[in-house]
Amino acid sequence: MRSMRTWLACGLAMAAVVLAPAAAHAEKRVALVIGNNDYRYVPKLQKAVNDARTMGDTLKQLGFNVMVAENLSRQQFSQTLLAFDNAVEPGDTAFFFYAGHGFEIAGQNFLLPTDVPAATEGQEELVRDASILADRVIERLQNKKARTSILVFDACRNNPFERSGTRAVAGGGGLAPMTQLPEGVFSVFSAGPRQTALDRLSNDDANPNSVFTRTFTKELTQPGVNLVQVAQRTRRLVSELAETVRHKQIPVYFDQMVDDVFLNGMAKGPAAVDKPAEPQQKLAALPPVSAPRIPPANESLNAPIAMFSRHNGGWTVTFSIADPTLGISWRMGEAGEFRETGFMDVLDPRTRKRMPNPSIQLSADAPAGTIQVRYVDATGEMQGPFPIRFEPEAALVRDQRKILDMTATSWLSFREFNGLLVYYTHLMSYRCAIREVRIGIDTAVPDKVLNMPGCDMRDPIAIPSNATPYLKLPPATKFVSVELTYRDGSVSEIKSFRR
């Protein structure tokens, strides 16, 4: 069987933490662990079910209510995820673990149910449609407003459609890096790009778990250790184990978290301080891992949040403050004078005084930095300053994604001019939030990739003069379907546009 053009997954382990505002009810811990061994049409695995059971036992020790599922078909996988959705409530801590076959197509990582069909070169779409998109799991937990969501994937990265064997066989390949994760996400991969993760160290290795899972579960139970430290320790230990058999496997991680996350108690005193982290792996595709954020002593639950909106003239930053305010001031960076935002010609019914202007303007070329915001509360006391991080590229992607979601009916438009044309000008205007656009002509399955110009941060909405924002269609065309893959890896619903 010819190998598929895509690199198929062998040894994916990804952990992602998504943080949302805390809910009012008491937090509970809920976990779903899945292990798939018994594949029908591709090579079976040996340790995935064991990995899931070990992870389930570990999470029970950490106070999770654990749901365990094994050898799931596509339908069973979907039903299990739905049951997990129903178990998660706002404010909960949710943990998802998957062990089994996985693969990467066009920069997206997929999880394979046990009834995934065998495939040959050119049949990637067949497999994609029968699998679970890893980014969907993150998106679902975000939608459930879990306070903390931890996702761990230990998925096979040898080609299950070409050769037999188990995850013990290390081969070529590599994971698609997840460089565009939402704010508040923590992710760790069991192996770096172009590396593979070992299932066992040798044929004499009797450990029932993969090299990553046996290490990661042990580190999770260490008291007083946060998730960043868990990832650092796991990376060091796994790479040392792999080196004993002359294999290169160095787990990497991304840290987009705002707060520390401890699963087995917080550190107490100097004795619990971990030794300095080893230097970060230097990879062009991966951003450096940031140190855990320590909230300022004066930070409250009512700290302002900000919405960033990009327009032709630059950036509008709108602050949202829960407390009634008598005035708002800000500065960029740690030094300099604070500037007042001024007032609007409207009264705040809570204070019976003029409402402070909640918005400020930044130039189009404003660099990344920290905006310090403070406000005067209703009693006249100054609150803050509170730091708000400004990342232009990430803010642009979030803003354009929101616009695309709100204007889905405008993605495509038809026009008859020397034939039938379909315009995708709207998509091109907000292309900075899009990784890929696929359309289908008279089919509900988008199977054609539209060419899009690159994102220009200097003028992101402008369409280049040499770009062609339309396609010529056969005169008898009845409808066009469209599907967007966003920069964060999530996929839109398939929309249909009729003439």
Coordinates of C-alpha atoms in Angstrom, one line a residue, residues 11 31 60 86 102 133 137 166 189-190 228 255 275 299 308 332 344 361 420 467 488 493:
G11 CA 3.0 9.2 19.7
A31 CA -12.6 13.3 33.7
K60 CA -9.2 9.2 40.8
N86 CA -23.4 16.9 29.9
G102 CA -3.9 9.6 15.6
L133 CA -10.7 16.5 15.2
V137 CA -12.5 18.7 22.0
T166 CA 2.4 -1.1 17.6
F189 CA 3.4 17.2 23.2
S190 CA 5.1 13.9 24.0
V228 CA 4.2 23.8 34.0
D255 CA 2.1 27.9 28.0
K275 CA 14.8 23.3 40.9
E299 CA -5.5 42.1 41.9
F308 CA -9.3 44.6 21.0
M332 CA 1.5 51.4 28.2
M344 CA -19.0 60.2 27.7
Q361 CA -6.9 54.1 20.7
L420 CA -21.6 32.8 -13.2
A467 CA -5.6 38.9 -5.7
D488 CA -6.6 28.2 16.1
E493 CA -19.9 24.4 10.4

